[in-house]
Every structure is written in C-alpha cells, then in structure tokens.
C-alpha cells in the first residue's frame, strides 16, 4: 500500500496511481482536465466550520488534526477511500493548500494508513 500526498497544482506523474482530490472546494485556477482526477472525495474533507476555524494557521494544526480525526471517525467514506489504497495499489491524495506541512491531506493519509493497518490485522476500524 502506498498513499502519497501532493498539491493539485503539481503536474500528474505516471506513478501517481489513483488521484483523488480531498478538498471540499474546487481548487482555484485548475481546470477539471488539468487536474487529471480519478475521484473528488469532498465528503472526506474537513467540515466547512472546521476549515474556517483552522484557516491554515500552523499553531492550530494540532487541534485541527484532533478535530478532523474525530470527524473522520464517523465518516463511512473513509473505508471506501482506504480500499483504493489497499494492497499494491497506489493512491495520491491531492489538496490545494499552500502549506505542505499543515493540511488535511496529511492527516487523512495517516488515518487511511491506520485504517488499512487495522483492517489487515483483523481489528475493527
């Protein structure tokens, strides 16, 4: 299983595998053709309220991550998205934020990895 994270503004690469946009809003300045998406999973993006509260302020990232993980815990779309990254498949999560160190795609990647690890070991996710 490989789950990569990259900005939607970066050019697609052959080894991206399944490309999934994980933003609630469509990224500015990117046409649907240029995005080269396989899916747009806005259902796994942070809620509008959480997104507005976070406002991409790095000092709020730890609390953002805690709240976002809580949102994802009750989201049935997580299992569907995790299935795209199972086995030998490659999944690339795309996001539009400028900050490459404090964004929802990084949190989601870690949640998906944990979900896949739990599923592989037979634990309840």
Short mmCIF file of C-alpha atoms in Angstrom, two decimals:
data_model
loop_
_atom_site.label_atom_id
_atom_site.label_comp_id
_atom_site.label_asym_id
_atom_site.label_seq_id
_atom_site.Cartn_x
_atom_site.Cartn_y
_atom_site.Cartn_z
CA UNK A 1 0.00 0.00 0.00
CA UNK A 2 1.28 3.40 -0.95
CA UNK A 3 -0.55 6.59 -0.12
CA UNK A 4 1.12 9.75 -1.39
CA UNK A 5 0.16 13.38 -0.83
CA UNK A 6 0.73 16.23 -3.25
CA UNK A 7 -0.65 19.59 -4.27
CA UNK A 8 -3.22 19.50 -7.04
CA UNK A 9 -1.19 22.23 -8.79
CA UNK A 10 1.74 19.85 -9.32
CA UNK A 11 1.75 18.04 -12.68
CA UNK A 12 0.45 14.46 -12.66
CA UNK A 13 3.02 11.70 -12.84
CA UNK A 14 2.60 8.16 -14.19
CA UNK A 15 3.27 6.63 -10.76
CA UNK A 16 0.53 8.69 -9.01
CA UNK A 17 -1.87 5.78 -9.30
CA UNK A 18 -5.44 6.75 -8.38
CA UNK A 19 -5.59 10.54 -7.99
CA UNK A 20 -8.18 11.78 -5.50
CA UNK A 21 -8.93 15.40 -4.64
CA UNK A 22 -9.71 15.64 -0.91
CA UNK A 23 -10.75 19.31 -0.71
CA UNK A 24 -14.33 20.38 -0.11
CA UNK A 25 -13.98 23.26 -2.59
CA UNK A 26 -12.67 23.03 -6.13
CA UNK A 27 -9.11 24.50 -6.31
CA UNK A 28 -8.77 27.93 -7.89
CA UNK A 29 -7.25 28.11 -11.34
CA UNK A 30 -7.33 24.37 -12.03
CA UNK A 31 -9.49 23.02 -14.82
CA UNK A 32 -11.00 19.59 -14.43
CA UNK A 33 -8.90 18.39 -17.35
CA UNK A 34 -5.65 19.72 -15.89
CA UNK A 35 -6.35 18.12 -12.52
CA UNK A 36 -6.33 14.60 -14.03
CA UNK A 37 -8.55 13.30 -11.22
CA UNK A 38 -9.94 9.84 -10.81
CA UNK A 39 -12.24 10.98 -7.99
CA UNK A 40 -13.23 14.02 -5.98
CA UNK A 41 -13.99 12.96 -2.41
CA UNK A 42 -15.24 16.16 -0.84
CA UNK A 43 -17.11 14.04 1.72
CA UNK A 44 -13.82 13.25 3.49
CA UNK A 45 -12.68 16.87 3.56
CA UNK A 46 -12.89 18.81 6.84
CA UNK A 47 -16.27 20.35 7.56
CA UNK A 48 -16.78 23.96 6.50
CA UNK A 49 -16.82 25.01 10.16
CA UNK A 50 -13.52 23.25 10.92
CA UNK A 51 -11.91 24.58 7.76
CA UNK A 52 -12.90 28.14 8.64
CA UNK A 53 -11.71 27.73 12.24
CA UNK A 54 -8.31 26.33 11.18
CA UNK A 55 -7.74 28.98 8.49
CA UNK A 56 -4.37 27.28 7.75
CA UNK A 57 -2.78 28.69 10.91
CA UNK A 58 0.10 26.36 11.85
CA UNK A 59 -0.35 26.97 15.62
CA UNK A 60 -3.85 25.49 15.33
CA UNK A 61 -2.75 22.38 13.46
CA UNK A 62 -2.60 20.01 16.46
CA UNK A 63 -6.14 20.91 17.47
CA UNK A 64 -7.26 20.85 13.84
CA UNK A 65 -5.85 17.35 13.49
CA UNK A 66 -7.67 16.19 16.64
CA UNK A 67 -11.00 17.62 15.47
CA UNK A 68 -10.57 16.37 11.91
CA UNK A 69 -9.76 12.85 13.08
CA UNK A 70 -12.97 12.96 15.14
CA UNK A 71 -14.92 13.93 12.00
CA UNK A 72 -13.31 11.13 10.01
CA UNK A 73 -14.04 8.55 12.71
CA UNK A 74 -17.74 8.76 11.93
CA UNK A 75 -17.37 9.02 8.15
CA UNK A 76 -18.29 5.92 6.09
CA UNK A 77 -16.42 7.35 3.07
CA UNK A 78 -13.09 6.63 4.81
CA UNK A 79 -13.43 2.88 4.24
CA UNK A 80 -14.26 3.40 0.58
CA UNK A 81 -11.27 5.67 0.10
CA UNK A 82 -8.98 3.30 2.01
CA UNK A 83 -9.98 0.49 -0.34
CA UNK A 84 -8.46 2.47 -3.22
CA UNK A 85 -5.08 2.34 -1.43
CA UNK A 86 -5.23 -1.30 -0.34
CA UNK A 87 -2.79 -4.00 -1.43
CA UNK A 88 -0.31 -2.97 -4.07
CA UNK A 89 -2.41 -0.03 -5.26
CA UNK A 90 -1.03 3.49 -5.21
CA UNK A 91 -3.26 6.32 -4.05
CA UNK A 92 -2.37 10.01 -4.33
CA UNK A 93 -4.33 12.44 -2.18
CA UNK A 94 -4.48 15.88 -3.77
CA UNK A 95 -5.03 19.14 -1.88
CA UNK A 96 -4.82 22.82 -2.79
CA UNK A 97 -3.45 24.45 0.38
CA UNK A 98 -0.13 26.27 0.06
CA UNK A 99 1.18 24.86 3.33
CA UNK A 100 2.73 21.46 2.59
CA UNK A 101 3.29 20.64 6.27
CA UNK A 102 -0.07 21.60 7.83
CA UNK A 103 -3.00 20.38 5.74
CA UNK A 104 -5.86 17.91 5.84
CA UNK A 105 -4.36 15.55 3.25
CA UNK A 106 -1.50 14.67 5.63
CA UNK A 107 -3.95 13.87 8.43
CA UNK A 108 -6.16 11.88 6.08
CA UNK A 109 -3.16 9.90 4.78
CA UNK A 110 -2.26 8.88 8.33
CA UNK A 111 -5.86 7.96 9.13
CA UNK A 112 -6.09 5.84 5.96
CA UNK A 113 -2.82 4.08 6.74
CA UNK A 114 -4.08 3.31 10.24
CA UNK A 115 -7.37 2.06 8.84
CA UNK A 116 -5.60 -0.23 6.38
CA UNK A 117 -3.23 -1.49 9.07
CA UNK A 118 -6.20 -2.25 11.38
CA UNK A 119 -8.07 -3.97 8.57
CA UNK A 120 -5.04 -6.08 7.62
CA UNK A 121 -4.51 -7.17 11.23
CA UNK A 122 -8.19 -8.04 11.64
CA UNK A 123 -9.00 -5.28 14.13
CA UNK A 124 -12.19 -3.27 13.97
CA UNK A 125 -11.60 0.05 12.26
#
